[in-house]
Short mmCIF file of C-alpha atoms in Angstrom, two decimals:
data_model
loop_
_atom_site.label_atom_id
_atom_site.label_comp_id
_atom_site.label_asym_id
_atom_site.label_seq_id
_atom_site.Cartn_x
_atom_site.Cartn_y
_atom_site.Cartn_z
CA UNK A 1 -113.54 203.17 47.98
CA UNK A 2 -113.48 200.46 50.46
CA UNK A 3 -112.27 196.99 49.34
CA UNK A 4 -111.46 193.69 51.84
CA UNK A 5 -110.83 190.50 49.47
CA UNK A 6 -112.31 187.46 51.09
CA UNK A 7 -108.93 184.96 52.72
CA UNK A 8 -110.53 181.74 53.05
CA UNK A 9 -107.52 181.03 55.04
CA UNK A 10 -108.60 183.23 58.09
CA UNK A 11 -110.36 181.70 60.87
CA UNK A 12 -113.81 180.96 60.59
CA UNK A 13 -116.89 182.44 62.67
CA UNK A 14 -120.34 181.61 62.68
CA UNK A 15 -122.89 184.50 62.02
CA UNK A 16 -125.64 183.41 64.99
CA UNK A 17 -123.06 185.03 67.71
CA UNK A 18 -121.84 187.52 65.75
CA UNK A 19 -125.75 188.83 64.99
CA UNK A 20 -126.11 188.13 68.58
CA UNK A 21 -123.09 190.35 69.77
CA UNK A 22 -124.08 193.24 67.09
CA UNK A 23 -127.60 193.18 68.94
CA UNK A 24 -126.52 193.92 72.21
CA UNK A 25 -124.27 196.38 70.98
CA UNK A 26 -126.46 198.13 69.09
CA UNK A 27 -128.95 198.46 72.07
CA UNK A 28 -126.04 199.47 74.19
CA UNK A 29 -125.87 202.61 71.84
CA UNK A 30 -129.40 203.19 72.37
CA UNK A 31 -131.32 201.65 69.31
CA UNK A 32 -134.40 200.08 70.08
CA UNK A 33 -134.39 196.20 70.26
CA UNK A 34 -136.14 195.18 67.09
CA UNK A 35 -134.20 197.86 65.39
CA UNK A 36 -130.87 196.88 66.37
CA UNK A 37 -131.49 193.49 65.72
CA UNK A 38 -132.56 194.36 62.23
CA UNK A 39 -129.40 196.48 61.85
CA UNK A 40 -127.16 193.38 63.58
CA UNK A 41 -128.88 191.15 60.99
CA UNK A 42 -128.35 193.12 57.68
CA UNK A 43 -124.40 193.47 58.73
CA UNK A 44 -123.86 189.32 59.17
CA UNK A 45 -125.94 188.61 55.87
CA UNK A 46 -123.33 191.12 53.91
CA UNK A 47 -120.52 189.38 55.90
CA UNK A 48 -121.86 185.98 54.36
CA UNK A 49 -121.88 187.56 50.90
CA UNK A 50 -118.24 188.05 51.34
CA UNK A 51 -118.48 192.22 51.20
CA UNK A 52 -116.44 192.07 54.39
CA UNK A 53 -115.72 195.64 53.72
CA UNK A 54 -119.34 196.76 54.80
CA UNK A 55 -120.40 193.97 57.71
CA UNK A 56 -119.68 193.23 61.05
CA UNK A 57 -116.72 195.17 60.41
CA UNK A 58 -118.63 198.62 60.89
CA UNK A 59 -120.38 197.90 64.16
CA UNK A 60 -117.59 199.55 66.02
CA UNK A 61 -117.77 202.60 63.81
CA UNK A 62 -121.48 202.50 63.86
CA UNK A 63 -121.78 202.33 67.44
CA UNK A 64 -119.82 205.14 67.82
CA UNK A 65 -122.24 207.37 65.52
CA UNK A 66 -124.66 207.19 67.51
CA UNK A 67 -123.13 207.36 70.70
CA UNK A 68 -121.90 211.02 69.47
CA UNK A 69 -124.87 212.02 68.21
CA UNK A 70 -124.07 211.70 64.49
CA UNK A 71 -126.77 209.51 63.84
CA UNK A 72 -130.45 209.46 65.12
CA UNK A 73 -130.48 205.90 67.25
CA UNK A 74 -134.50 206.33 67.62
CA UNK A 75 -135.36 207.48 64.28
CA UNK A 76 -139.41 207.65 63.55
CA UNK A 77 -140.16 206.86 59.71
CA UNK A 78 -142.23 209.35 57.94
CA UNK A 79 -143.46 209.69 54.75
CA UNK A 80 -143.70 212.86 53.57
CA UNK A 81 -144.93 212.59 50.40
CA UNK A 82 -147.13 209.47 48.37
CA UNK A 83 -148.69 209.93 45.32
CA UNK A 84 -149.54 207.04 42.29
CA UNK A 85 -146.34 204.63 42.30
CA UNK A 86 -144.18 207.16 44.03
CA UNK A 87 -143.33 207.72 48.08
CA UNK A 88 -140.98 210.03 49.71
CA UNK A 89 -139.31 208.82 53.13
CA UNK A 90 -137.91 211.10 55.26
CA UNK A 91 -134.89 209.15 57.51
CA UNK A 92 -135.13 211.36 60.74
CA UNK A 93 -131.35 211.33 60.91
CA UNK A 94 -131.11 207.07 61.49
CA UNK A 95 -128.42 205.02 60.19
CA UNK A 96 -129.21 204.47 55.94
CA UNK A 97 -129.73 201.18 56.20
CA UNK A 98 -133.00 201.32 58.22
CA UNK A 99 -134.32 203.78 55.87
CA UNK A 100 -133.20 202.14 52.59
CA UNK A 101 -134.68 198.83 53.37
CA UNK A 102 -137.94 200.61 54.02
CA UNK A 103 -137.87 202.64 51.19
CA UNK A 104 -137.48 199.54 49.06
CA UNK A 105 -140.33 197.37 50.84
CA UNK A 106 -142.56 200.60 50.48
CA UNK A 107 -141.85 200.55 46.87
CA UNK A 108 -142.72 196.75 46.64
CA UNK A 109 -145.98 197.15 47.57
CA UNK A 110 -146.72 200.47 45.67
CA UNK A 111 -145.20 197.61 42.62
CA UNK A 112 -147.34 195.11 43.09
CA UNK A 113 -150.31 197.75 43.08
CA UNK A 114 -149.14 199.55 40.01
CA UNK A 115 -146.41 197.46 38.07
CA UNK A 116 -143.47 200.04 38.80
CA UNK A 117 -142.68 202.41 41.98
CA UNK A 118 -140.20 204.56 42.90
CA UNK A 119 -139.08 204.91 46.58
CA UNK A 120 -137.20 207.81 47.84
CA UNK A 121 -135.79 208.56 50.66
CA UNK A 122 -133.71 211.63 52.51
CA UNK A 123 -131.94 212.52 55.95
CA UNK A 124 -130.02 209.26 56.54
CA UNK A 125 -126.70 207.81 57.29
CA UNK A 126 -124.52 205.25 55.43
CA UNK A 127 -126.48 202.88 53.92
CA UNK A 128 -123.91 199.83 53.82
CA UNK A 129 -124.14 197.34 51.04
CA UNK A 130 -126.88 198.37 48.83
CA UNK A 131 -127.64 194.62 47.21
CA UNK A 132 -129.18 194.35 50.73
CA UNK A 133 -132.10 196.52 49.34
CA UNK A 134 -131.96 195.16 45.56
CA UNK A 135 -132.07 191.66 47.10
CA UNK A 136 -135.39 192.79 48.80
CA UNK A 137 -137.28 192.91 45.72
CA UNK A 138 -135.92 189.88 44.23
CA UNK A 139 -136.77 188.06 46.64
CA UNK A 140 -140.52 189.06 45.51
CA UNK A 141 -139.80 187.99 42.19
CA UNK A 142 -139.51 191.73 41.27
CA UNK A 143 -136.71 193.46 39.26
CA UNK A 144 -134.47 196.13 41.90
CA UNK A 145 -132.47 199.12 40.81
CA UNK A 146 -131.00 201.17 44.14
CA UNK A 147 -128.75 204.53 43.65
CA UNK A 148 -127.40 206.02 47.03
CA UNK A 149 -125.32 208.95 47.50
CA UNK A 150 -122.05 208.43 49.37
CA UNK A 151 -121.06 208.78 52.67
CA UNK A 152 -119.51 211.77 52.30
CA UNK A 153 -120.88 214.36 49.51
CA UNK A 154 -119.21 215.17 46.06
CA UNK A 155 -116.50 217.74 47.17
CA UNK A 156 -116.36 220.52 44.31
CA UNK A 157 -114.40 223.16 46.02
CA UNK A 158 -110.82 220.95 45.76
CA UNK A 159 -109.10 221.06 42.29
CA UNK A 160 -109.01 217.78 41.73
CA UNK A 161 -110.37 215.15 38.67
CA UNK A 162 -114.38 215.05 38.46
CA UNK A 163 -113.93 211.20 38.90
CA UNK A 164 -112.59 211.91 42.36
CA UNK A 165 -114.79 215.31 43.21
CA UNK A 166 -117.78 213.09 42.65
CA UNK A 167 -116.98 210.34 45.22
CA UNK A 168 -117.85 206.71 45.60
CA UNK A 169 -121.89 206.61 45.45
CA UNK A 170 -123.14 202.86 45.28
CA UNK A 171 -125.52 201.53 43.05
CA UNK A 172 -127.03 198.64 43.03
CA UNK A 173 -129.82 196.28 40.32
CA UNK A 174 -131.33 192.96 41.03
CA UNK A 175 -132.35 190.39 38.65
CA UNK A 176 -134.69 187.19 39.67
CA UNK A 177 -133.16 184.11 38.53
CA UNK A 178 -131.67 181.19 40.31
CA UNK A 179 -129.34 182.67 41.57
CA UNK A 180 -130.45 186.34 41.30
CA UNK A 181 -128.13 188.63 39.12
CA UNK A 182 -127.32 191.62 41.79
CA UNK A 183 -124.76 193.98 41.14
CA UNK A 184 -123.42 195.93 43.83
CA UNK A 185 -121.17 198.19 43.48
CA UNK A 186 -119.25 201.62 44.13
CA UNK A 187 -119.51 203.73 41.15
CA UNK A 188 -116.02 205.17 41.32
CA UNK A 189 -113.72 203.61 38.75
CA UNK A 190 -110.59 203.10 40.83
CA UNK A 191 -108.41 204.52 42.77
CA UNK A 192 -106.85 208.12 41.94
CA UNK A 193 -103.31 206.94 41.65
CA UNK A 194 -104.74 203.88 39.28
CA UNK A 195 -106.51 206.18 36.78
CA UNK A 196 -103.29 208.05 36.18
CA UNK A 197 -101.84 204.78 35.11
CA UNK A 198 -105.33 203.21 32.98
CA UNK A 199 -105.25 206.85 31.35
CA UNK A 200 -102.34 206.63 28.93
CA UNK A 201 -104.32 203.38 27.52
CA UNK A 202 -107.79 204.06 27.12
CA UNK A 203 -109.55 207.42 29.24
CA UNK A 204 -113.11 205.48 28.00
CA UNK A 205 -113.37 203.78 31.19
CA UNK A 206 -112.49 206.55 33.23
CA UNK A 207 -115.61 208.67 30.74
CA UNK A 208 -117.94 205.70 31.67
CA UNK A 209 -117.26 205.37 35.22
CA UNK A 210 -117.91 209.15 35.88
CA UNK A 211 -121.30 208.81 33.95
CA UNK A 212 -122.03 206.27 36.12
CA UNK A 213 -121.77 208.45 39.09
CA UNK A 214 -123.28 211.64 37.45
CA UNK A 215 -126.82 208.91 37.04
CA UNK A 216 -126.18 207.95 40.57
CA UNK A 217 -126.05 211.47 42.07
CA UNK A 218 -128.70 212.79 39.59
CA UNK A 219 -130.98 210.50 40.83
CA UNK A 220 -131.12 210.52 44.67
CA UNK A 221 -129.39 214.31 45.72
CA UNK A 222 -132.10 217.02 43.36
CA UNK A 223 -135.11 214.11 44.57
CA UNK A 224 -134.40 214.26 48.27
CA UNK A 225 -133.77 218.47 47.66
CA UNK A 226 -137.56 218.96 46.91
CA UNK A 227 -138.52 219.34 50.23
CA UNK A 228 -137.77 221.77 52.59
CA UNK A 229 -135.60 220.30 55.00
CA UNK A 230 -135.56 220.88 58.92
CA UNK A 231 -132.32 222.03 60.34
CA UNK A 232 -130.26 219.02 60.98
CA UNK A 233 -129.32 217.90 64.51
CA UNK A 234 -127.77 214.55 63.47
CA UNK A 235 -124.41 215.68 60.80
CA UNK A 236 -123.96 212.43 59.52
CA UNK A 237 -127.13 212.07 58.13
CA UNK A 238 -126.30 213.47 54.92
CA UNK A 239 -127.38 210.51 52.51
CA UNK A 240 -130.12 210.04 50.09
CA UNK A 241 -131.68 206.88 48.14
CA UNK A 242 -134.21 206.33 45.41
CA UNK A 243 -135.21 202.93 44.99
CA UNK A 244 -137.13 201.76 41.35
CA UNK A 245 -138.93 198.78 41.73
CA UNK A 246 -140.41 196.39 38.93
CA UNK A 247 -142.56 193.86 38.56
CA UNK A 248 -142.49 191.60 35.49
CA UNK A 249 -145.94 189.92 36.34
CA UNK A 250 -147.25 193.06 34.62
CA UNK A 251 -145.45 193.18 31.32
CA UNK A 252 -146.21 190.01 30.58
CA UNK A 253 -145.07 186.06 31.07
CA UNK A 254 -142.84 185.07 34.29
CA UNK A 255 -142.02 181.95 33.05
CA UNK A 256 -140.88 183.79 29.73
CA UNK A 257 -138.78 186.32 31.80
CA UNK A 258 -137.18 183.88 33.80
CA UNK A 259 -136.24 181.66 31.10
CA UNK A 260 -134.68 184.67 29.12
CA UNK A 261 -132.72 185.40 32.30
CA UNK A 262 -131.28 181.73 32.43
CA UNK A 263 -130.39 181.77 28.69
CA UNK A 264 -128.36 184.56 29.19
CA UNK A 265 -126.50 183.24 32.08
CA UNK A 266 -125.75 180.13 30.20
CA UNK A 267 -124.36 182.27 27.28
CA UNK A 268 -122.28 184.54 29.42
CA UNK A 269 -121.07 181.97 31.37
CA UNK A 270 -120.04 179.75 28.40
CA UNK A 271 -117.41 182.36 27.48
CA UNK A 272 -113.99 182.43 28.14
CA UNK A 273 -113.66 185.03 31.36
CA UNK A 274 -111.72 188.12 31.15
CA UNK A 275 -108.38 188.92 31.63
CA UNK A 276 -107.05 188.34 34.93
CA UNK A 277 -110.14 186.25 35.93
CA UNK A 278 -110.04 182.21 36.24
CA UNK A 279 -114.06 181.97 34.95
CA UNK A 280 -116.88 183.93 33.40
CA UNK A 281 -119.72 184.44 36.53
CA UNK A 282 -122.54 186.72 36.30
CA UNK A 283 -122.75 189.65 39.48
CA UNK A 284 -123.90 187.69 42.62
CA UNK A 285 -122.99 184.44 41.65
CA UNK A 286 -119.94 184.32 43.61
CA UNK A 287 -121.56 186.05 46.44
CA UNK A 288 -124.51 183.71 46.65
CA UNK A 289 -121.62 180.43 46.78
CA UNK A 290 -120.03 182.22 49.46
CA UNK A 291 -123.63 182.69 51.38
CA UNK A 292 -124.38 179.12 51.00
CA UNK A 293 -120.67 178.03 52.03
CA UNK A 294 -120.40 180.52 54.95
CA UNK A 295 -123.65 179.77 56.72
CA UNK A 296 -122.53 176.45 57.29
CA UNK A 297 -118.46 176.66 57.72
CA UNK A 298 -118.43 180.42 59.16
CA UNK A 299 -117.23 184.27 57.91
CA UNK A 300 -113.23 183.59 57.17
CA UNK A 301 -112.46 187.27 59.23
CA UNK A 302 -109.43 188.69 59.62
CA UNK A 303 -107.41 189.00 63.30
CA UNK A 304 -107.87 193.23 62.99
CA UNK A 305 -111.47 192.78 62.37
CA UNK A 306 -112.21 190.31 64.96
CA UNK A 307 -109.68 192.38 67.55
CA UNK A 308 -112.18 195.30 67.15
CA UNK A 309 -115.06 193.45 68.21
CA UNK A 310 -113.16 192.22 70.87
CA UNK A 311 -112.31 195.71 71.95
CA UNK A 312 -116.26 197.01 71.62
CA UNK A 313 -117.04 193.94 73.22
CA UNK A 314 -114.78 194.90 76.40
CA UNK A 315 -115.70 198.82 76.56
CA UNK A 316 -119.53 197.77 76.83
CA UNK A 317 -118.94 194.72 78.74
CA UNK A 318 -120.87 191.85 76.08
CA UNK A 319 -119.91 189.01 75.96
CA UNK A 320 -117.25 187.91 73.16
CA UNK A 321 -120.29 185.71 71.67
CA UNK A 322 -118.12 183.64 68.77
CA UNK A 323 -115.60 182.55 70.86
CA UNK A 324 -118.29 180.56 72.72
CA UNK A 325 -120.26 177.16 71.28
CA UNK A 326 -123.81 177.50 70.31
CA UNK A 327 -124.60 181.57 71.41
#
């Protein structure tokens, strides 16, 4: 469980040179232009979202994946299996978020084709901030649900709680509307040492959050185990995805759908928020503020985060891009 809150009083960066610096450092660990600008470019737009956690923060770690051969830096695509609204993407060991995003464009147009697809895929790495792939069919006015396993698979030989056996597997659903409702999250309630204390309340959230990640491993690990799989010479490439595309256009009115979506913002939002909170927002509302504010003002980063860079950006010998005007 990875969580960095958002200090609007840390200095500001712009994303251009940041993008621009996660390039060249990308290529420096041997990804192939377009791809590691893709990569750079997925990490700055979840920096602008404010889930600093999973950003520009990572490139160091990243970069050294695939300098130790724990990642596939020149992975080749493959489908290994299409049939009706369904496709089956094999990763060839590359980082997750490569493979996600095409699992989820593959399943757009298998969507627009048939109303509904499902997009799996197997043989990746970490797959960062899954709204990234939800976001890809909103943006196509389609409905996005996106389950991922982990980073690290459930670990059932340890006694310890099923909550914490299972992990931290993401999962994420978009929502057209204006702004899109995208949830993104980690499916792991809290923290071990915070369930002991929530238990002696209420153990219902605890019973909801592990059903959570039972769906969420249910539906990407026995998927991506129907095919035999090669023996692997990347390790970290241990993750799976399934991706469910829909597309309203084919149950009925748009303009219907879309205007039930904005009446139930307005009626969530109207209520009083919950305890602890200052107001009532629907998921990715806050995230899309901070997106519109931090494109134009700059990523509030912490001094450790930005000393990292600093550090990769020495070792390969780029060019510390955001302390300079207009890179």
């Amino acid at each position: 469980m990875a969580y960095v809150p958002v200090n609007y009083d840390n200095k500001r960066y712009m994303p251009k040179p940041l993008r621009r610096f996660g390039r060249e450092a990308f290529e420096h660990a041997g990804l192939s232009k377009p791809h590691a600008d893709e990569m750079a470019g997925y990490l700055v737009a979840t920096d602008l979202r404010g889930v600093l956690s999973h950003g520009t923060r990572m490139i160091p770690g990243y970069v050294h994946t695939f300098e130790t051969g724990h990642y596939n830096p020149t992975p080749v695509f493959k489908t290994v299996r299409e049939m009706g609204a369904t496709i089956q993407i094999d990763g060839d060991g590359g980082i997750g978020h490569l493979a996600s995003a095409r699992a989820v464009r593959a399943a757009v147009t298998l969507a627009r084709r048939h109303g509904i697809a499902l997009a799996s895929g197997f043989r990746c790495g970490h797959t960062g901030s899954i709204g990234n792939w939800t976001r890809i069919a909103v943006r196509e006015g389609m409905i996005g649900i996106f389950y991922s396993t982990a980073v690290s698979l459930p670990n059932y030989t340890t006694p310890q709680t099923v909550a914490v056996a299972n992990g931290d597997p993401p999962y994420s659903v978009g929502i057209p509307g204006t702004p899109p409702v995208v949830v993104d999250m980690g499916t792991l309630l809290d923290r071990p040492e915070n369930q002991e204390k929530i238990a002696p309340i209420s153990t219902l959230p605890l019973i909801k959050g592990v059903g959570l990640q039972t769906i969420d491993l249910m539906m990407t690990l026995p998927l991506a185990a129907m095919h035999e799989r090669p023996t692997e010479p990347y390790p970290g490439a241990i993750c799976s995805v399934t991706a469910l595309v829909i597309d309203p256009a084919f149950l009925g009115s748009v303009e219907n759908f879309g205007r039930e979506v904005e009446r139930l913002r307005e009626g969530m939002t109207s209520m009083p928020p919950l305890p602890g909170l200052s107001r009532t927002v629907l998921p990715g509302q806050r995230e899309a503020e901070r997106e519109k504010d931090f494109c134009q003002n700059g990523i509030p980063l912490d001094p450790a985060h930005i000393e990292a860079l600093a550090d990769l950006a020495d070792r390969l010998g780029i060019p510390r891009y955001w302390e300079k005007e207009g890179t």
